[in-house]
Amino acid sequence: MSILRRVFPTFAQSVCNPIVSYLNKVKYTAKMSKKTALLLIAEGSEEMEAVITTDVLRRVGIDVTVAGLTENPCVKCSRDVKICVDAKLSDAVNQKYDVVILPGGLNGSKAFANSSEVGKLLQQQEQENRLIAAICAAPTALKIHGIAKGKKITSYPAMKDQLTDYYKYLEDKVVIDGNLITSRGPATAFDFSLAIAEKLIDKQTADDAAKAMLYKN
Amino acid sequence: MSILRRVFPTFAQSVCNPIVSYLNKVKYTAKMSKKTALLLIAEGSEEMEAVITTDVLRRVGIDVTVAGLTENPCVKCSRDVKICVDAKLSDAVNQKYDVVILPGGLNGSKAFANSSEVGKLLQQQEQENRLIAAICAAPTALKIHGIAKGKKITSYPAMKDQLTDYYKYLEDKVVIDGNLITSRGPATAFDFSLAIAEKLIDKQTADDAAKAMLYKN
């Protein structure tokens, strides 16, 4: 027993140290590689589309920053739900994001279209080959800022006529063309979010999140 | 012409006054009969369930008050979305609502279960035969407050075992039993909200809202 008492700690250490070191490395790598999303909201953004997307992406482990276009810390959405932002856009743009997301809502989308700061952000995101995602009325803001000309796209049905001269318009619930993901409206926001999750992480993670939310598309 | 100028105003008045009076009455009745909802949120409430329900009910013209349990004007939900309330519960309970709604989220539901103010509100709502609606984990709070014993109910699947001794448990997306509407989770929140809309207004209005949101259940 005395030999065991002397030998075992050294033995245990020699086995355990590499395991602990490996686990720390995995943890560090996971932290380093955590995907990031910037979701913009403006007065009149569609709150379901903003919140479903934020919630689903956080469920799959994506670090989502909800950023407002103005100084206002809380933003009144299209059906008067008031959502507090995590950051102002002017501060949030100091870092890069794996995806920039525009929820819909008519007035919110107009605010995105009218913002040169949003235009600059989207153009840089496109030039650097990172993901852009827009749903409902928001694809109209992409066109205004000259994003993804000629690509396959969808939107809220009423916006179709504004987009067909600039994009290949499809009517699927979610359309993915390279680094562009677009979708149609509140009821397709789950599919939209899960498509972003699958693109940034993997299908299994997206499927697991869908199951936990009782979602069958 | 001079006869016309003298007679016409009197004639026009005799025709128009009853019409104006009727329209004012319709407007007044519509205002008086606008349905009202009280949706509670607490730290840890599921934000998708809270926001989908609020948004859908406002789309169909229901006057929704989002009320928080505490003094905090903004509530941090289960996936860190911060929603500003319209009122504190202690102020909101000064009026009656056609429906009281509890969104899910584990910690939010526990807060509802632990609040005697919520218990009192639900018990009064039940005694006065008005609608109660709960989704996901929130039906567990109904049981704690002794609401709707023996009625047909559903919930998030993981909560089933806590509820089967007190209710007739079903696994439908939405279960309606008298003045109780329950549902299962984030992805059934559209069906849940539309069921409340249909119960308080009518099927056509709910169907129109579903169509505008591109929702097919």
Short mmCIF file of C-alpha atoms in Angstrom, two decimals:
data_model
loop_
_atom_site.label_atom_id
_atom_site.label_comp_id
_atom_site.label_asym_id
_atom_site.label_seq_id
_atom_site.Cartn_x
_atom_site.Cartn_y
_atom_site.Cartn_z
CA MET A 1 0.00 0.00 0.00
CA SER A 2 2.83 2.44 0.83
CA ILE A 3 4.35 1.85 -2.63
CA LEU A 4 0.93 2.50 -4.17
CA ARG A 5 0.59 5.72 -2.16
CA ARG A 6 3.93 6.90 -3.46
CA VAL A 7 3.60 5.74 -7.06
CA PHE A 8 -0.08 6.51 -7.69
CA PRO A 9 0.03 10.34 -7.51
CA THR A 10 2.89 10.43 -10.02
CA PHE A 11 1.08 7.94 -12.25
CA ALA A 12 -2.22 9.82 -11.95
CA GLN A 13 -0.49 13.07 -12.76
CA SER A 14 1.21 11.63 -15.81
CA VAL A 15 -2.15 10.39 -17.12
CA CYS A 16 -4.29 13.33 -16.09
CA ASN A 17 -2.09 16.26 -17.03
CA PRO A 18 -2.22 15.65 -20.79
CA ILE A 19 -6.01 15.13 -20.55
CA VAL A 20 -6.52 18.39 -18.64
CA SER A 21 -4.21 20.18 -21.05
CA TYR A 22 -6.17 18.78 -24.04
CA LEU A 23 -9.54 19.76 -22.53
CA ASN A 24 -8.31 23.29 -21.85
CA LYS A 25 -7.12 23.52 -25.43
CA VAL A 26 -10.54 22.35 -26.72
CA LYS A 27 -12.27 24.87 -24.45
CA TYR A 28 -9.97 27.66 -25.60
CA THR A 29 -10.43 26.75 -29.27
CA ALA A 30 -14.21 26.60 -28.80
CA LYS A 31 -14.17 30.04 -27.20
CA MET A 32 -11.90 31.42 -29.90
CA SER A 33 -14.06 30.00 -32.66
CA LYS A 34 -17.44 30.98 -31.20
CA LYS A 35 -19.46 32.38 -34.09
CA THR A 36 -20.74 35.94 -33.91
CA ALA A 37 -23.83 37.65 -35.27
CA LEU A 38 -24.82 41.30 -35.48
CA LEU A 39 -28.60 41.72 -35.63
CA LEU A 40 -29.79 45.26 -36.37
CA ILE A 41 -33.05 46.73 -35.14
CA ALA A 42 -34.65 50.08 -35.89
CA GLU A 43 -37.97 51.75 -35.04
CA GLY A 44 -40.55 49.64 -36.87
CA SER A 45 -38.53 46.43 -37.16
CA GLU A 46 -40.68 43.31 -36.98
CA GLU A 47 -40.21 42.12 -33.40
CA MET A 48 -41.04 38.46 -34.03
CA GLU A 49 -38.42 38.23 -36.75
CA ALA A 50 -35.83 40.01 -34.57
CA VAL A 51 -36.53 37.97 -31.44
CA ILE A 52 -36.96 34.54 -33.04
CA THR A 53 -33.64 34.97 -34.85
CA THR A 54 -31.77 36.25 -31.79
CA ASP A 55 -33.19 33.51 -29.56
CA VAL A 56 -32.59 30.62 -31.99
CA LEU A 57 -29.01 31.71 -32.72
CA ARG A 58 -28.24 32.05 -29.01
CA ARG A 59 -29.71 28.58 -28.46
CA VAL A 60 -27.11 27.13 -30.86
CA GLY A 61 -24.27 29.01 -29.14
CA ILE A 62 -23.79 31.94 -31.51
CA ASP A 63 -22.79 35.19 -29.80
CA VAL A 64 -25.52 37.60 -30.96
CA THR A 65 -25.22 41.37 -30.57
CA VAL A 66 -28.53 43.22 -31.03
CA ALA A 67 -27.60 46.71 -32.23
CA GLY A 68 -29.79 49.78 -32.68
CA LEU A 69 -29.26 52.44 -35.34
CA THR A 70 -29.68 55.37 -32.96
CA GLU A 71 -28.67 56.45 -29.44
CA ASN A 72 -31.94 55.05 -28.10
CA PRO A 73 -31.28 52.14 -25.69
CA CYS A 74 -34.75 50.63 -26.33
CA VAL A 75 -36.33 50.36 -29.76
CA LYS A 76 -40.07 50.42 -30.43
CA CYS A 77 -40.79 47.71 -32.97
CA SER A 78 -43.61 47.39 -35.53
CA ARG A 79 -46.24 46.16 -33.05
CA ASP A 80 -45.03 48.36 -30.19
CA VAL A 81 -42.87 45.75 -28.44
CA LYS A 82 -39.92 47.64 -26.99
CA ILE A 83 -36.60 45.80 -27.16
CA CYS A 84 -33.41 47.01 -25.46
CA VAL A 85 -30.31 46.84 -27.64
CA ASP A 86 -26.98 45.35 -26.56
CA ALA A 87 -25.05 48.09 -28.37
CA LYS A 88 -25.33 51.10 -30.64
CA LEU A 89 -24.45 50.30 -34.25
CA SER A 90 -21.68 52.93 -34.20
CA ASP A 91 -19.98 51.00 -31.36
CA ALA A 92 -20.86 47.52 -32.60
CA VAL A 93 -19.15 48.01 -35.97
CA ASN A 94 -15.75 48.13 -34.26
CA GLN A 95 -15.56 44.34 -34.62
CA LYS A 96 -16.24 41.80 -37.38
CA TYR A 97 -19.21 39.42 -37.32
CA ASP A 98 -19.69 36.08 -39.03
CA VAL A 99 -23.17 37.23 -40.04
CA VAL A 100 -24.98 40.56 -40.26
CA ILE A 101 -28.76 40.11 -39.96
CA LEU A 102 -31.58 42.45 -40.98
CA PRO A 103 -35.06 41.61 -39.67
CA GLY A 104 -38.06 42.90 -41.61
CA GLY A 105 -40.85 45.34 -40.80
CA LEU A 106 -41.62 48.08 -43.30
CA ASN A 107 -40.34 51.08 -41.34
CA GLY A 108 -37.39 49.19 -39.91
CA SER A 109 -36.34 48.17 -43.42
CA LYS A 110 -36.69 51.77 -44.63
CA ALA A 111 -34.44 52.89 -41.77
CA PHE A 112 -31.84 50.28 -42.85
CA ALA A 113 -32.14 51.49 -46.45
CA ASN A 114 -31.70 55.13 -45.41
CA SER A 115 -28.65 54.53 -43.21
CA SER A 116 -25.24 55.05 -44.83
CA GLU A 117 -23.70 53.33 -41.79
CA VAL A 118 -25.75 50.19 -42.54
CA GLY A 119 -24.73 50.47 -46.21
CA LYS A 120 -21.04 50.65 -45.31
CA LEU A 121 -21.37 47.70 -42.91
CA LEU A 122 -23.12 45.53 -45.52
CA GLN A 123 -20.68 46.46 -48.29
CA GLN A 124 -17.72 45.59 -46.10
CA GLN A 125 -19.38 42.32 -45.02
CA GLU A 126 -19.87 41.40 -48.69
CA GLN A 127 -16.37 42.42 -49.77
CA GLU A 128 -14.86 40.30 -47.00
CA ASN A 129 -16.98 37.27 -47.98
CA ARG A 130 -18.92 37.00 -44.76
CA LEU A 131 -22.59 36.12 -44.40
CA ILE A 132 -25.49 38.57 -44.82
CA ALA A 133 -29.04 37.51 -43.89
CA ALA A 134 -32.27 39.46 -44.45
CA ILE A 135 -35.93 38.58 -44.01
CA CYS A 136 -39.36 39.94 -44.98
CA ALA A 137 -39.10 43.58 -46.20
CA ALA A 138 -35.37 43.87 -45.36
CA PRO A 139 -34.04 42.56 -48.69
CA THR A 140 -35.19 45.90 -50.17
CA ALA A 141 -32.46 47.57 -48.06
CA LEU A 142 -29.87 45.23 -49.58
CA LYS A 143 -30.81 46.45 -53.05
CA ILE A 144 -30.59 50.12 -52.02
CA HIS A 145 -27.05 49.51 -50.73
CA GLY A 146 -26.05 47.60 -53.87
CA ILE A 147 -25.57 44.26 -52.14
CA ALA A 148 -25.44 40.89 -53.95
CA LYS A 149 -26.64 42.07 -57.37
CA GLY A 150 -27.90 39.22 -59.53
CA LYS A 151 -28.04 36.68 -56.72
CA LYS A 152 -30.98 34.43 -55.87
CA ILE A 153 -33.19 36.07 -53.27
CA THR A 154 -36.62 36.01 -51.64
CA SER A 155 -38.61 38.49 -49.49
CA TYR A 156 -42.08 39.27 -48.14
CA PRO A 157 -44.37 38.70 -51.16
CA ALA A 158 -45.43 42.38 -51.37
CA MET A 159 -41.78 43.41 -51.93
CA LYS A 160 -41.27 41.11 -54.92
CA ASP A 161 -41.87 43.79 -57.59
CA GLN A 162 -39.16 46.01 -56.11
CA LEU A 163 -36.58 43.23 -56.31
CA THR A 164 -37.05 41.32 -59.57
CA ASP A 165 -34.98 43.80 -61.64
CA TYR A 166 -31.95 43.39 -59.40
CA TYR A 167 -32.09 39.75 -58.25
CA LYS A 168 -33.20 36.28 -59.34
CA TYR A 169 -36.41 36.20 -57.30
CA LEU A 170 -37.56 32.87 -55.80
CA GLU A 171 -40.56 32.05 -53.61
CA ASP A 172 -38.99 29.45 -51.31
CA LYS A 173 -39.27 29.96 -47.53
CA VAL A 174 -35.48 30.41 -47.35
CA VAL A 175 -33.13 31.13 -50.25
CA ILE A 176 -29.37 30.62 -49.86
CA ASP A 177 -27.00 31.87 -52.53
CA GLY A 178 -23.37 31.86 -51.46
CA ASN A 179 -23.03 34.25 -48.53
CA LEU A 180 -26.59 35.55 -48.80
CA ILE A 181 -29.53 34.07 -46.87
CA THR A 182 -32.99 35.58 -47.37
CA SER A 183 -36.45 34.64 -46.16
CA ARG A 184 -40.10 35.74 -46.38
CA GLY A 185 -41.87 36.78 -43.17
CA PRO A 186 -42.70 36.15 -39.50
CA ALA A 187 -43.75 32.54 -40.00
CA THR A 188 -40.53 31.68 -41.87
CA ALA A 189 -38.30 33.20 -39.18
CA PHE A 190 -37.64 29.78 -37.61
CA ASP A 191 -36.46 28.38 -40.97
CA PHE A 192 -34.42 31.54 -41.55
CA SER A 193 -32.65 31.30 -38.17
CA LEU A 194 -32.06 27.56 -38.49
CA ALA A 195 -30.54 28.10 -41.96
CA ILE A 196 -28.10 30.64 -40.48
CA ALA A 197 -27.30 28.18 -37.64
CA GLU A 198 -26.67 25.37 -40.12
CA LYS A 199 -24.46 27.58 -42.30
CA LEU A 200 -22.36 28.88 -39.38
CA ILE A 201 -22.26 25.71 -37.27
CA ASP A 202 -23.72 22.47 -38.66
CA LYS A 203 -26.95 20.69 -39.54
CA GLN A 204 -26.98 18.50 -36.43
CA THR A 205 -26.82 21.54 -34.12
CA ALA A 206 -29.61 23.26 -36.06
CA ASP A 207 -31.72 20.08 -36.00
CA ASP A 208 -31.21 19.69 -32.24
CA ALA A 209 -32.34 23.29 -31.65
CA ALA A 210 -35.39 22.78 -33.88
CA LYS A 211 -36.31 19.66 -31.90
CA ALA A 212 -35.97 21.47 -28.56
CA MET A 213 -38.29 24.21 -29.87
CA LEU A 214 -40.75 21.53 -31.14
CA TYR A 215 -40.22 22.85 -34.68
CA LYS A 216 -40.90 20.71 -37.72
CA ASN A 217 -40.46 22.56 -41.00
CA MET B 1 -81.76 78.06 -57.08
CA SER B 2 -82.64 80.24 -54.12
CA ILE B 3 -85.23 77.65 -53.01
CA LEU B 4 -82.60 74.91 -53.34
CA ARG B 5 -80.12 76.96 -51.29
CA ARG B 6 -82.69 77.31 -48.53
CA VAL B 7 -84.07 73.77 -48.60
CA PHE B 8 -80.93 71.75 -49.24
CA PRO B 9 -79.11 72.39 -45.90
CA THR B 10 -82.18 71.32 -43.95
CA PHE B 11 -82.61 68.28 -46.20
CA ALA B 12 -78.92 67.38 -45.99
CA GLN B 13 -78.99 67.72 -42.22
CA SER B 14 -82.05 65.50 -41.90
CA VAL B 15 -80.33 62.79 -43.95
CA CYS B 16 -76.82 63.16 -42.58
CA ASN B 17 -77.47 63.57 -38.87
CA PRO B 18 -78.81 60.03 -38.34
CA ILE B 19 -75.91 58.62 -40.40
CA VAL B 20 -73.30 60.53 -38.37
CA SER B 21 -75.04 59.49 -35.16
CA TYR B 22 -75.05 55.83 -36.27
CA LEU B 23 -71.36 55.93 -37.25
CA ASN B 24 -70.41 57.47 -33.92
CA LYS B 25 -72.35 54.75 -32.15
CA VAL B 26 -70.55 52.03 -34.15
CA LYS B 27 -67.19 53.67 -33.39
CA TYR B 28 -68.05 53.92 -29.70
CA THR B 29 -69.24 50.33 -29.54
CA ALA B 30 -66.09 49.15 -31.36
CA LYS B 31 -63.94 51.05 -28.86
CA MET B 32 -65.94 49.77 -25.91
CA SER B 33 -65.73 46.20 -27.16
CA LYS B 34 -62.02 46.20 -28.02
CA LYS B 35 -60.68 43.05 -26.45
CA THR B 36 -57.90 43.28 -23.88
CA ALA B 37 -55.04 40.99 -22.95
CA LEU B 38 -52.58 41.01 -20.06
CA LEU B 39 -49.35 39.20 -20.92
CA LEU B 40 -46.98 38.67 -18.01
CA ILE B 41 -43.21 38.48 -18.30
CA ALA B 42 -40.60 37.72 -15.67
CA GLU B 43 -36.84 37.21 -15.67
CA GLY B 44 -36.32 34.03 -17.70
CA SER B 45 -39.57 34.13 -19.67
CA GLU B 46 -39.23 32.68 -23.18
CA GLU B 47 -38.94 35.78 -25.38
CA MET B 48 -40.19 34.17 -28.60
CA GLU B 49 -43.35 33.00 -26.87
CA ALA B 50 -43.91 36.41 -25.27
CA VAL B 51 -43.21 38.41 -28.43
CA ILE B 52 -45.01 36.18 -30.96
CA THR B 53 -48.13 36.24 -28.77
CA THR B 54 -48.02 40.00 -28.17
CA ASP B 55 -47.40 40.77 -31.85
CA VAL B 56 -50.06 38.41 -33.24
CA LEU B 57 -52.72 39.66 -30.80
CA ARG B 58 -51.93 43.29 -31.63
CA ARG B 59 -52.18 42.43 -35.34
CA VAL B 60 -55.78 41.28 -34.80
CA GLY B 61 -56.63 44.45 -32.85
CA ILE B 62 -56.45 43.17 -29.28
CA ASP B 63 -55.18 45.73 -26.76
CA VAL B 64 -52.21 43.91 -25.18
CA THR B 65 -50.55 45.09 -21.96
CA VAL B 66 -47.16 43.49 -21.32
CA ALA B 67 -46.67 43.54 -17.55
CA GLY B 68 -43.62 42.69 -15.46
CA LEU B 69 -43.70 41.15 -12.00
CA THR B 70 -41.18 43.56 -10.50
CA GLU B 71 -40.31 47.28 -10.54
CA ASN B 72 -37.83 46.64 -13.37
CA PRO B 73 -38.92 48.48 -16.54
CA CYS B 74 -37.01 46.03 -18.78
CA VAL B 75 -37.01 42.28 -18.28
CA LYS B 76 -34.17 39.95 -19.25
CA CYS B 77 -35.71 36.91 -20.89
CA SER B 78 -34.44 33.33 -21.18
CA ARG B 79 -32.03 34.02 -24.06
CA ASP B 80 -31.01 37.46 -22.81
CA VAL B 81 -33.39 39.49 -24.99
CA LYS B 82 -34.42 42.48 -22.88
CA ILE B 83 -38.05 43.54 -23.29
CA CYS B 84 -39.49 46.73 -21.78
CA VAL B 85 -42.84 46.27 -20.08
CA ASP B 86 -45.90 48.47 -20.61
CA ALA B 87 -46.80 48.34 -16.92
CA LYS B 88 -45.95 46.80 -13.57
CA LEU B 89 -48.26 43.94 -12.63
CA SER B 90 -49.28 45.78 -9.43
CA ASP B 91 -50.61 48.66 -11.57
CA ALA B 92 -51.94 46.51 -14.42
CA VAL B 93 -54.25 44.50 -12.16
CA ASN B 94 -56.40 47.58 -11.53
CA GLN B 95 -58.43 46.65 -14.59
CA LYS B 96 -60.02 43.47 -15.98
CA TYR B 97 -58.68 41.69 -19.08
CA ASP B 98 -60.42 39.37 -21.50
CA VAL B 99 -57.40 37.09 -21.32
CA VAL B 100 -54.43 36.68 -18.99
CA ILE B 101 -51.47 35.08 -20.77
CA LEU B 102 -48.42 33.32 -19.33
CA PRO B 103 -45.51 32.67 -21.73
CA GLY B 104 -43.11 29.83 -20.90
CA GLY B 105 -39.42 29.69 -20.07
CA LEU B 106 -38.37 27.68 -17.03
CA ASN B 107 -37.34 30.52 -14.72
CA GLY B 108 -40.15 32.81 -15.88
CA SER B 109 -42.68 30.07 -15.09
CA LYS B 110 -41.11 29.52 -11.67
CA ALA B 111 -41.46 33.26 -10.99
CA PHE B 112 -45.16 33.05 -11.96
CA ALA B 113 -45.58 30.02 -9.68
CA ASN B 114 -43.88 31.79 -6.77
CA SER B 115 -45.90 35.02 -7.06
CA SER B 116 -48.98 35.31 -4.84
CA GLU B 117 -50.02 38.34 -6.94
CA VAL B 118 -50.08 36.14 -10.06
CA GLY B 119 -52.01 33.49 -8.13
CA LYS B 120 -54.63 36.02 -7.03
CA LEU B 121 -54.94 37.40 -10.58
CA LEU B 122 -55.41 33.93 -12.09
CA GLN B 123 -57.90 32.84 -9.44
CA GLN B 124 -60.00 35.97 -10.00
CA GLN B 125 -59.79 35.51 -13.78
CA GLU B 126 -61.06 31.93 -13.38
CA GLN B 127 -63.82 32.83 -10.90
CA GLU B 128 -65.11 35.53 -13.25
CA ASN B 129 -65.12 33.12 -16.22
CA ARG B 130 -62.57 34.95 -18.31
CA LEU B 131 -59.87 33.38 -20.47
CA ILE B 132 -56.50 32.13 -19.18
CA ALA B 133 -53.78 31.07 -21.63
CA ALA B 134 -50.42 29.45 -20.85
CA ILE B 135 -47.69 27.94 -23.03
CA CYS B 136 -44.59 25.75 -22.65
CA ALA B 137 -43.51 25.53 -18.98
CA ALA B 138 -46.12 28.03 -17.77
CA PRO B 139 -48.97 25.54 -17.21
CA THR B 140 -46.98 24.34 -14.16
CA ALA B 141 -47.69 27.76 -12.58
CA LEU B 142 -51.43 27.21 -13.16
CA LYS B 143 -51.27 24.01 -11.12
CA ILE B 144 -49.37 25.68 -8.26
CA HIS B 145 -52.11 28.33 -8.06
CA GLY B 146 -54.88 25.72 -8.21
CA ILE B 147 -56.26 26.82 -11.58
CA ALA B 148 -58.55 24.68 -13.77
CA LYS B 149 -58.18 21.41 -11.88
CA GLY B 150 -59.23 18.40 -13.97
CA LYS B 151 -59.35 20.30 -17.26
CA LYS B 152 -57.71 19.22 -20.51
CA ILE B 153 -54.25 20.75 -20.82
CA THR B 154 -50.91 20.54 -22.64
CA SER B 155 -47.42 21.93 -21.99
CA TYR B 156 -43.77 21.63 -23.00
CA PRO B 157 -43.18 17.85 -23.14
CA ALA B 158 -40.66 17.87 -20.25
CA MET B 159 -43.34 19.28 -17.91
CA LYS B 160 -45.87 16.51 -18.60
CA ASP B 161 -45.03 14.43 -15.51
CA GLN B 162 -45.70 17.38 -13.20
CA LEU B 163 -49.17 17.90 -14.66
CA THR B 164 -50.79 14.51 -15.25
CA ASP B 165 -52.02 14.12 -11.65
CA TYR B 166 -53.94 17.40 -11.79
CA TYR B 167 -55.12 17.67 -15.43
CA LYS B 168 -56.20 15.55 -18.38
CA TYR B 169 -52.94 15.81 -20.31
CA LEU B 170 -53.04 15.93 -24.12
CA GLU B 171 -50.24 16.27 -26.66
CA ASP B 172 -51.95 18.50 -29.25
CA LYS B 173 -50.20 21.74 -30.31
CA VAL B 174 -53.02 23.74 -28.69
CA VAL B 175 -55.59 22.47 -26.18
CA ILE B 176 -58.76 24.47 -25.50
CA ASP B 177 -61.01 23.50 -22.60
CA GLY B 178 -63.62 26.13 -21.78
CA ASN B 179 -61.78 29.26 -20.69
CA LEU B 180 -58.36 27.61 -20.68
CA ILE B 181 -56.00 27.62 -23.68
CA THR B 182 -52.64 25.85 -23.37
CA SER B 183 -49.85 25.10 -25.81
CA ARG B 184 -46.45 23.40 -26.03
CA GLY B 185 -43.43 25.55 -26.92
CA PRO B 186 -41.77 28.23 -29.10
CA ALA B 187 -42.79 26.64 -32.41
CA THR B 188 -46.44 26.34 -31.35
CA ALA B 189 -46.64 30.01 -30.28
CA PHE B 190 -48.25 31.03 -33.60
CA ASP B 191 -51.01 28.42 -33.15
CA PHE B 192 -51.39 29.46 -29.51
CA SER B 193 -51.80 33.16 -30.37
CA LEU B 194 -54.14 32.46 -33.28
CA ALA B 195 -56.31 30.27 -31.01
CA ILE B 196 -56.60 33.17 -28.54
CA ALA B 197 -57.44 35.53 -31.44
CA GLU B 198 -60.12 33.16 -32.72
CA LYS B 199 -61.61 32.71 -29.25
CA LEU B 200 -61.73 36.48 -28.50
CA ILE B 201 -62.60 37.74 -31.99
CA ASP B 202 -63.38 35.25 -34.77
CA LYS B 203 -61.88 32.64 -37.07
CA GLN B 204 -61.81 34.92 -40.13
CA THR B 205 -59.75 37.55 -38.31
CA ALA B 206 -57.31 34.89 -37.06
CA ASP B 207 -57.06 33.36 -40.55
CA ASP B 208 -56.38 36.78 -42.12
CA ALA B 209 -53.58 37.44 -39.60
CA ALA B 210 -52.10 33.99 -40.26
CA LYS B 211 -52.12 34.67 -43.99
CA ALA B 212 -50.41 38.07 -43.56
CA MET B 213 -47.69 36.36 -41.50
CA LEU B 214 -47.37 33.62 -44.17
CA TYR B 215 -48.39 31.07 -41.55
CA LYS B 216 -49.85 27.72 -42.46
CA ASN B 217 -50.48 25.47 -39.49
#
